[in-house]
Coordinates of C-alpha atoms in Angstrom, one line a residue:
M1 CA 41.6 -25.0 -8.5
D2 CA 44.2 -22.6 -10.0
D3 CA 43.8 -24.4 -13.3
I4 CA 40.0 -24.0 -13.2
L5 CA 40.3 -20.3 -12.3
K6 CA 42.8 -19.7 -15.1
T7 CA 40.5 -21.5 -17.6
I8 CA 37.6 -19.3 -16.6
I9 CA 39.7 -16.1 -16.8
D10 CA 41.0 -17.1 -20.2
K11 CA 37.5 -17.8 -21.5
L12 CA 36.4 -14.3 -20.2
I13 CA 39.3 -12.7 -22.0
E14 CA 38.6 -14.6 -25.2
D15 CA 34.9 -13.5 -25.1
V16 CA 35.9 -9.9 -24.7
I17 CA 38.4 -10.1 -27.6
K18 CA 35.8 -11.8 -29.8
N19 CA 32.6 -9.9 -28.9
G20 CA 33.8 -6.7 -27.2
P21 CA 33.2 -5.7 -23.6
Q22 CA 29.4 -6.3 -23.8
L23 CA 28.6 -3.2 -21.8
S24 CA 25.2 -1.5 -21.3
V25 CA 24.8 2.1 -22.3
T26 CA 25.1 3.2 -18.7
Q27 CA 28.3 1.2 -18.2
R28 CA 29.9 2.5 -21.4
V29 CA 29.1 6.1 -20.5
K30 CA 30.7 5.8 -17.1
G31 CA 33.9 4.7 -18.7
V32 CA 34.1 7.7 -21.1
K33 CA 36.5 10.5 -20.2
Q34 CA 34.6 13.6 -21.2
P35 CA 35.8 17.2 -21.6
W36 CA 35.1 19.6 -18.8
G37 CA 31.4 20.0 -18.3
G38 CA 30.7 17.0 -20.6
Y39 CA 30.0 16.6 -24.3
L40 CA 26.5 18.1 -23.6
K41 CA 26.8 20.6 -20.8
R42 CA 23.9 21.0 -18.3
V43 CA 23.8 24.7 -18.8
D44 CA 23.1 24.3 -22.5
F45 CA 19.7 22.7 -21.7
D46 CA 16.7 24.9 -21.2
E47 CA 15.3 24.4 -17.7
V48 CA 11.6 24.8 -16.8
C49 CA 10.1 24.4 -13.3
L50 CA 6.6 23.0 -13.4
G51 CA 5.6 23.8 -9.8
D52 CA 6.2 22.5 -6.4
G53 CA 9.5 20.6 -6.2
Q54 CA 11.7 18.8 -3.7
E55 CA 10.8 21.2 -0.8
T56 CA 7.2 19.8 -0.6
L57 CA 8.3 16.2 -0.3
H58 CA 9.2 14.4 2.9
E59 CA 12.9 14.8 3.6
N60 CA 13.7 11.2 4.5
E61 CA 12.9 7.9 2.6
N62 CA 13.8 4.4 3.8
V63 CA 14.2 2.8 0.3
H64 CA 17.2 3.1 -2.0
A65 CA 17.0 6.0 -4.5
S66 CA 17.4 3.7 -7.5
L67 CA 14.3 1.6 -6.4
I68 CA 12.3 4.8 -6.0
G69 CA 13.3 6.0 -9.5
M70 CA 12.3 2.7 -11.2
A71 CA 9.0 2.5 -9.3
V72 CA 8.1 6.0 -10.3
D73 CA 9.1 5.3 -14.0
Y74 CA 7.2 2.0 -14.2
M75 CA 4.2 3.1 -12.3
A76 CA 3.9 6.2 -14.6
R77 CA 3.9 3.8 -17.6
F78 CA 1.2 1.7 -16.0
M79 CA -1.0 4.7 -15.1
M80 CA -0.7 5.9 -18.7
G81 CA -2.2 2.7 -20.0
S82 CA 0.6 0.1 -20.4
P83 CA -0.3 -3.4 -19.1
V84 CA 1.5 -4.1 -15.8
D85 CA 3.5 -6.9 -17.5
E86 CA 4.8 -4.4 -20.1
A87 CA 5.5 -1.6 -17.6
F88 CA 7.4 -3.9 -15.3
K89 CA 8.9 -6.0 -18.0
I90 CA 12.5 -5.8 -16.9
S91 CA 11.6 -6.5 -13.3
L92 CA 9.6 -9.7 -14.3
I93 CA 12.6 -10.9 -16.4
G94 CA 14.8 -10.4 -13.3
A95 CA 12.4 -12.3 -11.1
K96 CA 12.4 -15.2 -13.6
M97 CA 16.2 -15.2 -13.6
K98 CA 16.1 -15.4 -9.7
N99 CA 13.4 -18.1 -9.8
K100 CA 11.0 -15.8 -8.0
I101 CA 8.4 -15.4 -10.7
R102 CA 5.6 -16.6 -8.4
T103 CA 6.5 -13.9 -5.9
A104 CA 6.7 -11.3 -8.7
N105 CA 3.3 -12.4 -10.1
K106 CA 1.7 -12.0 -6.7
L107 CA 3.1 -8.5 -6.4
K108 CA 2.0 -7.4 -9.9
R109 CA -1.5 -8.7 -9.4
N110 CA -1.8 -6.2 -6.5
I111 CA -0.7 -3.2 -8.5
T112 CA -4.0 -1.4 -9.4
G113 CA -3.5 2.3 -9.0
L114 CA -1.9 4.9 -6.7
D115 CA -3.1 3.4 -3.4
G116 CA -0.6 2.6 -0.8
E117 CA -0.6 -1.2 -1.3
S118 CA -0.1 -0.8 -5.1
I119 CA 2.9 1.6 -4.5
V120 CA 4.5 -0.8 -2.0
N121 CA 4.1 -3.7 -4.4
A122 CA 5.6 -1.6 -7.3
I123 CA 8.6 -0.7 -5.2
K124 CA 9.1 -4.4 -4.2
L125 CA 8.7 -5.6 -7.7
S126 CA 11.2 -3.1 -9.0
G127 CA 13.7 -4.7 -6.7
F128 CA 14.1 -7.5 -9.2
D129 CA 15.5 -5.1 -11.8
V130 CA 19.1 -5.4 -10.6
V131 CA 19.1 -9.2 -11.3
Y132 CA 18.7 -8.5 -15.0
R133 CA 20.7 -5.2 -15.2
N134 CA 23.6 -6.0 -12.8
N135 CA 23.6 -9.8 -12.7
G136 CA 22.1 -9.6 -9.2
F137 CA 24.8 -7.3 -7.7
S138 CA 23.2 -5.2 -5.0
Y139 CA 20.0 -7.4 -5.1
V140 CA 17.9 -7.1 -1.9
P141 CA 15.2 -9.7 -1.2
V142 CA 11.8 -8.2 -1.6
S143 CA 10.8 -9.3 1.8
E144 CA 13.4 -6.8 3.2
I145 CA 12.1 -3.9 1.1
K146 CA 9.6 -2.2 3.5
P147 CA 8.7 1.3 2.3
D148 CA 7.5 3.6 5.1
Q149 CA 4.6 6.1 4.9
N150 CA 6.9 9.0 3.9
T151 CA 8.4 7.0 1.1
I152 CA 5.0 5.8 -0.2
E153 CA 3.7 9.4 -0.2
N154 CA 6.8 10.8 -2.0
V155 CA 6.5 8.1 -4.7
R156 CA 2.8 8.8 -5.2
T157 CA 3.5 12.5 -5.6
M158 CA 6.3 11.9 -8.1
I159 CA 4.2 9.5 -10.1
Q160 CA 1.4 12.1 -10.3
R161 CA 3.9 14.8 -11.3
T162 CA 5.1 12.6 -14.1
L163 CA 1.6 12.1 -15.3
D164 CA 1.0 15.9 -15.2
F165 CA 4.3 16.4 -17.0
F166 CA 3.2 14.2 -19.9
N167 CA -0.2 15.9 -20.1
I168 CA 1.8 19.0 -21.0
Y169 CA 4.6 17.5 -23.1
G170 CA 2.9 14.4 -24.4
P171 CA 1.4 12.3 -25.6
V172 CA 3.9 9.4 -25.4
T173 CA 4.6 7.7 -28.8
L174 CA 7.0 5.0 -27.5
E175 CA 8.1 3.8 -24.1
G176 CA 10.4 1.2 -22.6
F177 CA 12.2 0.7 -25.9
D178 CA 15.4 -1.1 -26.6
F179 CA 17.9 -0.5 -29.4
E180 CA 17.8 -3.8 -31.2
G181 CA 19.8 -3.6 -34.4
A182 CA 21.9 -0.7 -33.2
Y183 CA 24.1 -2.4 -30.6
T184 CA 27.9 -2.7 -31.2
R185 CA 31.0 -4.3 -29.8
N186 CA 31.1 -1.4 -27.4
I187 CA 27.5 -1.4 -26.3
A188 CA 25.5 -4.6 -26.1
S189 CA 22.4 -3.5 -24.1
G190 CA 20.4 -0.6 -23.0
D191 CA 16.8 0.6 -22.9
G192 CA 15.2 4.1 -23.1
D193 CA 12.3 5.6 -21.2
F194 CA 10.0 7.7 -23.4
L195 CA 9.5 9.3 -26.8
T196 CA 7.0 12.0 -27.5
E197 CA 6.4 13.5 -31.0
D198 CA 9.6 15.5 -31.1
T199 CA 11.6 14.7 -27.9
L200 CA 13.5 11.7 -26.5
W201 CA 12.9 11.8 -22.7
D202 CA 14.9 10.2 -19.9
L203 CA 13.2 10.2 -16.4
K204 CA 15.7 10.9 -13.6
V205 CA 14.6 11.0 -10.0
L206 CA 17.4 13.2 -8.6
K207 CA 18.1 15.2 -5.5
G208 CA 21.0 17.0 -7.2
Y209 CA 21.7 18.4 -10.6
I210 CA 21.7 16.3 -13.8
S211 CA 25.3 15.3 -14.6
K212 CA 27.4 15.0 -17.7
N213 CA 26.9 11.2 -17.6
H214 CA 23.1 11.7 -17.7
T215 CA 23.3 14.0 -20.7
L216 CA 25.8 11.8 -22.6
Q217 CA 23.6 8.7 -21.9
L218 CA 20.7 10.6 -23.5
L219 CA 22.8 11.6 -26.5
V220 CA 23.9 7.9 -27.0
Y221 CA 20.3 6.8 -26.9
W222 CA 19.4 9.3 -29.6
R223 CA 22.3 8.2 -31.9
M224 CA 21.5 4.5 -31.4
G225 CA 17.8 5.1 -31.8
L226 CA 18.3 6.5 -35.3
R227 CA 19.7 3.1 -36.3
T228 CA 16.8 1.0 -35.0
V229 CA 13.7 0.0 -36.9
Q230 CA 11.7 2.5 -34.7
T231 CA 11.0 5.3 -37.2
E232 CA 9.7 7.5 -34.3
F233 CA 13.3 8.5 -33.8
Q234 CA 13.5 10.2 -37.1
S235 CA 11.2 13.0 -35.9
I236 CA 13.2 13.7 -32.7
R237 CA 14.3 17.3 -32.5
Y238 CA 15.0 17.6 -28.7
L239 CA 16.7 15.6 -26.0
G240 CA 15.0 16.0 -22.6
I241 CA 15.3 15.0 -19.0
Y242 CA 12.4 15.2 -16.5
N243 CA 13.1 15.1 -12.8
P244 CA 9.9 14.5 -10.9
R245 CA 11.6 15.0 -7.5
K246 CA 12.4 18.6 -8.4
N247 CA 9.6 18.8 -10.9
T248 CA 12.0 20.3 -13.5
V249 CA 12.3 19.9 -17.2
H250 CA 15.6 20.1 -19.1
R251 CA 15.5 20.2 -22.9
L252 CA 18.1 20.7 -25.7
N253 CA 17.6 21.2 -29.4
V254 CA 19.7 18.6 -31.3
D255 CA 20.6 21.3 -33.8
Q256 CA 22.8 22.7 -31.0
I257 CA 25.0 19.5 -30.9
T258 CA 28.1 20.0 -33.0
E259 CA 29.0 17.6 -35.8
E260 CA 32.3 16.9 -34.1
T261 CA 30.5 15.7 -30.9
I262 CA 28.2 13.5 -32.9
K263 CA 31.2 12.0 -34.8
I264 CA 33.0 11.2 -31.5
V265 CA 29.8 9.7 -29.9
D266 CA 29.0 7.6 -33.0
Q267 CA 32.5 6.3 -33.8
E268 CA 34.5 6.4 -30.6
I269 CA 31.9 5.9 -27.9
I270 CA 29.2 3.7 -29.5
G271 CA 31.6 2.2 -32.1
Y272 CA 29.9 2.6 -35.5
P273 CA 32.3 2.2 -38.4
T274 CA 33.1 5.4 -40.4
W275 CA 31.4 4.2 -43.6
L276 CA 28.0 4.2 -41.9
G277 CA 27.8 8.0 -42.2
D278 CA 25.6 10.2 -40.0
N279 CA 22.6 8.0 -39.5
G280 CA 23.9 4.8 -41.2
V281 CA 20.4 3.3 -41.9
L282 CA 19.4 4.5 -45.3
D283 CA 18.5 1.0 -46.5
R284 CA 16.8 0.1 -43.2
Q285 CA 14.7 3.3 -43.2
E286 CA 13.5 2.6 -46.7
F287 CA 12.6 -1.0 -45.8
V288 CA 10.8 0.0 -42.6
K289 CA 8.8 2.6 -44.4
N290 CA 7.8 0.0 -47.1
F291 CA 7.0 -2.8 -44.7
R292 CA 5.0 -0.6 -42.4
G293 CA 3.2 0.7 -45.4
F294 CA 2.3 -2.9 -46.3
L295 CA 1.0 -3.6 -42.8
R296 CA -1.2 -0.5 -43.0
S297 CA -2.5 -1.2 -46.5
S298 CA -5.3 -3.4 -47.8
E299 CA -2.7 -5.8 -49.3
H300 CA -2.8 -9.2 -47.8
K301 CA 0.4 -11.0 -48.8
T302 CA 4.0 -9.8 -49.5
L303 CA 7.3 -11.3 -50.5
I304 CA 10.4 -10.0 -48.7
T305 CA 13.9 -10.4 -50.2
G306 CA 17.3 -9.1 -49.3
L307 CA 20.9 -10.3 -49.0
D308 CA 21.3 -9.5 -45.2
D309 CA 19.3 -12.3 -43.7
D310 CA 19.9 -11.4 -40.0
E311 CA 18.9 -7.8 -40.7
K312 CA 15.7 -8.9 -42.5
I313 CA 14.4 -11.1 -39.7
R314 CA 15.4 -8.6 -37.1
A315 CA 13.5 -5.8 -38.7
V316 CA 10.5 -7.8 -39.6
L317 CA 10.0 -9.4 -36.2
K318 CA 10.6 -6.1 -34.4
I319 CA 8.0 -4.3 -36.5
L320 CA 5.5 -7.1 -36.2
S321 CA 5.8 -7.1 -32.4
Q322 CA 5.0 -3.4 -32.4
Q323 CA 1.7 -4.0 -34.3
F324 CA 0.5 -7.5 -33.6
K325 CA 0.0 -9.8 -30.6
S326 CA -0.1 -13.3 -32.2
G327 CA 1.3 -15.2 -35.2
I328 CA 2.6 -18.4 -36.6
I329 CA 6.0 -18.9 -38.2
Y330 CA 6.1 -21.7 -40.8
C331 CA 9.6 -23.0 -41.5
S332 CA 11.2 -25.8 -43.4
E333 CA 12.7 -27.4 -40.3
L334 CA 11.7 -26.9 -36.7
G335 CA 15.2 -28.0 -35.5
A336 CA 17.0 -25.0 -36.9
I337 CA 14.5 -22.1 -36.7
A338 CA 15.3 -21.0 -33.1
E339 CA 19.0 -20.8 -33.8
I340 CA 18.3 -18.8 -37.0
I341 CA 16.2 -16.3 -35.2
N342 CA 18.3 -16.1 -32.1
H343 CA 21.4 -15.5 -34.2
A344 CA 19.9 -12.3 -35.6
F345 CA 19.3 -10.8 -32.1
D346 CA 21.7 -9.4 -29.5
N347 CA 19.5 -10.8 -26.7
P348 CA 18.1 -14.2 -27.9
E349 CA 14.5 -14.8 -26.8
L350 CA 13.9 -18.4 -27.9
P351 CA 15.1 -21.6 -26.3
Q352 CA 17.5 -23.6 -28.3
K353 CA 14.8 -25.9 -29.7
V354 CA 11.1 -25.2 -30.3
N355 CA 8.2 -27.5 -31.1
S356 CA 4.8 -27.2 -32.8
S357 CA 2.7 -27.8 -29.6
D358 CA 3.9 -24.8 -27.5
T359 CA 3.4 -21.1 -27.7
Y360 CA 6.5 -18.8 -27.3
D361 CA 6.9 -15.2 -26.3
L362 CA 8.8 -13.4 -29.0
G363 CA 9.2 -9.7 -28.5
G364 CA 5.9 -9.6 -26.6
M365 CA 4.0 -11.6 -29.3
K366 CA 2.6 -15.0 -28.7
V367 CA 4.1 -17.1 -31.5
R368 CA 3.7 -20.7 -32.6
F369 CA 5.9 -22.7 -35.0
S370 CA 5.1 -25.2 -37.6
K371 CA 6.6 -26.8 -40.8
Y372 CA 5.5 -26.0 -44.3
I373 CA 7.6 -28.9 -45.7
H374 CA 5.3 -32.0 -46.0
S375 CA 2.3 -29.7 -45.2
K376 CA -1.1 -31.3 -45.7
N377 CA -2.3 -28.0 -47.1
P378 CA -5.2 -27.3 -44.7
A379 CA -7.7 -24.6 -45.5
N380 CA -7.8 -21.3 -43.5
I381 CA -4.2 -21.4 -42.3
G382 CA -3.6 -18.8 -39.6
K383 CA -7.3 -18.1 -39.2
N384 CA -7.1 -17.0 -35.6
V385 CA -3.8 -15.1 -35.6
D386 CA -2.7 -11.7 -36.7
F387 CA 0.1 -12.8 -39.1
V388 CA 1.7 -15.8 -40.7
L389 CA 5.4 -15.6 -41.6
Y390 CA 6.9 -18.2 -43.9
F391 CA 10.6 -18.2 -43.1
P392 CA 13.1 -19.2 -44.1
V393 CA 12.1 -20.0 -47.6
E394 CA 15.2 -21.6 -49.1
T395 CA 15.0 -25.3 -49.6
V396 CA 11.9 -25.2 -51.9
L397 CA 13.8 -22.9 -54.3
M398 CA 16.4 -25.5 -55.1
N399 CA 16.4 -27.8 -58.2
G400 CA 14.6 -31.0 -57.6
K401 CA 12.4 -29.5 -54.9
E402 CA 9.6 -28.4 -57.2
K403 CA 6.9 -30.5 -55.4
Y404 CA 7.7 -28.8 -52.1
L405 CA 7.5 -25.4 -53.8
K406 CA 4.1 -26.3 -55.2
S407 CA 2.9 -27.3 -51.8
L408 CA 4.2 -24.1 -50.2
L409 CA 2.4 -22.0 -52.9
K410 CA -0.8 -23.9 -52.0
D411 CA -0.3 -23.1 -48.3
I412 CA 0.3 -19.4 -49.1
K413 CA -3.0 -19.4 -51.1
N414 CA -4.8 -21.0 -48.2
T415 CA -3.5 -18.6 -45.5
T416 CA -6.2 -16.3 -44.1
S417 CA -4.4 -14.5 -41.2
T418 CA -4.6 -10.7 -41.2
K419 CA -1.2 -10.4 -42.9
V420 CA 1.0 -13.0 -44.7
I421 CA 4.7 -12.5 -45.1
V422 CA 7.0 -14.8 -47.2
M423 CA 10.7 -14.2 -46.6
T424 CA 13.5 -15.9 -48.6
T425 CA 17.1 -16.6 -47.6
N426 CA 20.2 -17.5 -49.6
D427 CA 18.2 -16.9 -52.8
E428 CA 20.9 -15.6 -55.0
L429 CA 20.4 -16.9 -58.6
K430 CA 17.1 -18.4 -57.6
N431 CA 14.0 -17.7 -59.7
L432 CA 11.5 -16.1 -57.4
T433 CA 8.7 -15.6 -59.9
P434 CA 6.4 -18.4 -58.6
I435 CA 6.4 -16.9 -55.1
R436 CA 6.0 -13.4 -56.4
E437 CA 2.9 -14.4 -58.4
A438 CA 1.4 -15.9 -55.2
V439 CA 1.5 -12.6 -53.2
D440 CA 0.2 -9.1 -53.6
S441 CA 3.5 -7.2 -53.4
H442 CA 7.3 -7.4 -53.1
I443 CA 9.5 -5.6 -50.6
H444 CA 13.3 -5.7 -51.2
Y445 CA 15.7 -4.9 -48.4
E446 CA 18.8 -3.3 -50.0
S447 CA 22.3 -3.5 -48.6
E448 CA 24.1 -1.1 -50.8
H449 CA 24.3 1.8 -48.2
D450 CA 24.1 0.1 -44.8
N451 CA 26.2 -3.0 -45.4
P452 CA 28.5 -2.6 -48.5
D453 CA 31.0 -5.1 -47.1
L454 CA 28.4 -7.9 -47.3
L455 CA 27.5 -6.9 -50.8
E456 CA 31.2 -7.0 -51.9
I457 CA 31.6 -10.5 -50.2
I458 CA 28.6 -11.9 -52.1
K459 CA 29.8 -10.4 -55.4
S460 CA 33.2 -11.9 -54.9
N461 CA 31.5 -15.3 -54.6
F462 CA 28.9 -14.9 -57.4
G463 CA 30.3 -12.2 -59.6
E464 CA 27.9 -9.6 -60.9
F465 CA 24.3 -11.0 -60.8
E466 CA 20.7 -9.9 -61.1
Y467 CA 19.0 -9.9 -57.7
P468 CA 16.3 -10.5 -56.9
L469 CA 15.8 -12.7 -59.9
F470 CA 12.4 -12.9 -61.6
L471 CA 12.3 -14.9 -64.8

């Protein structure tokens, strides 16, 4: 037994050394020793009271404060129009991890509004959150969560206050977002609450004051958000906390945050390398702008190139999931595609193997997989889906594979989905002209600013070369 325990501990230590501590934003913030008052002091935030506060709520509640906070948050999202599956996404993942998805589905079906039954079911469903966020630590079976009338009425009031708050400060432009593409060895997970046009908001259901950990968490969210594919972060000018229990708004202009504080947060707390600069996403911003421009345009088909294969697929799938509901990914080999996609993401969403007969949830999209190698070139490919993504396109570019390239070009011509994306990998020194001529446009993902180390490695292998190559 001692040998087994030692092996487990050694493996844990090895994982931490290799991958970092794998903390959430909240966990990382708790471990930071801040200066007196915090990096962002509470008194620096402008405070506004929107009306009746804590004094008009029932004094006692019989449900843990964290459950109440999550229920208010998720119900507000639901009442503002998000599908229940999206609003309670984390809870449903936790229920699945606990093998309680049937229970969770029964609860979610009975969440319809601000009636008492809906609020009880929302509180119970929120109880699965800790399974996902804390590996089940402090999990309480939903059968033991029994909100009393005082609790139900308080939750209803705070949901309504949140809705009224967003009527003043909204509309919401983004909610329940993660920071895919911005995680580091220091921070491996975390999700934010709401964005409006100019403010990043965190919802905190508190009886006391906001703390230095709350304000630092918000600051970390902002700095990480600037490095995601979500361009909504580029217009953020304020950091805000809304507390529906006290019905108070706290807001800070980001121009008040010192460059020294931002440098400490970026480099020491989050762990971004110094060469990334202030925002560190110049190439990504340009690609996101161009790719979203293609999705909004009348153009039907585009070719995407770039040396950073993980970053390309991460950005493309993230943006597609924000705009579309269904798609097909055509690859050269079904056996490897799940590993390729999962490798690009901090939190893999696909099983180890996929097949062509099943539909998979990928970032909220319903996605099917198929092979373009040995395709029979059917007409109207992707007729009933929002997009078709040909990825990775690599094998057909090799010498001796001309017949497969010819078949792929015919498939691209026959694809009738709303949008068609062709994305190459490992295409250095490959002539991309045949594919470029089969599509309407070309979007290149540069690496010069965001990942100069990768560029130097590739140059050391190939020397100076023209890329992308069109002959």
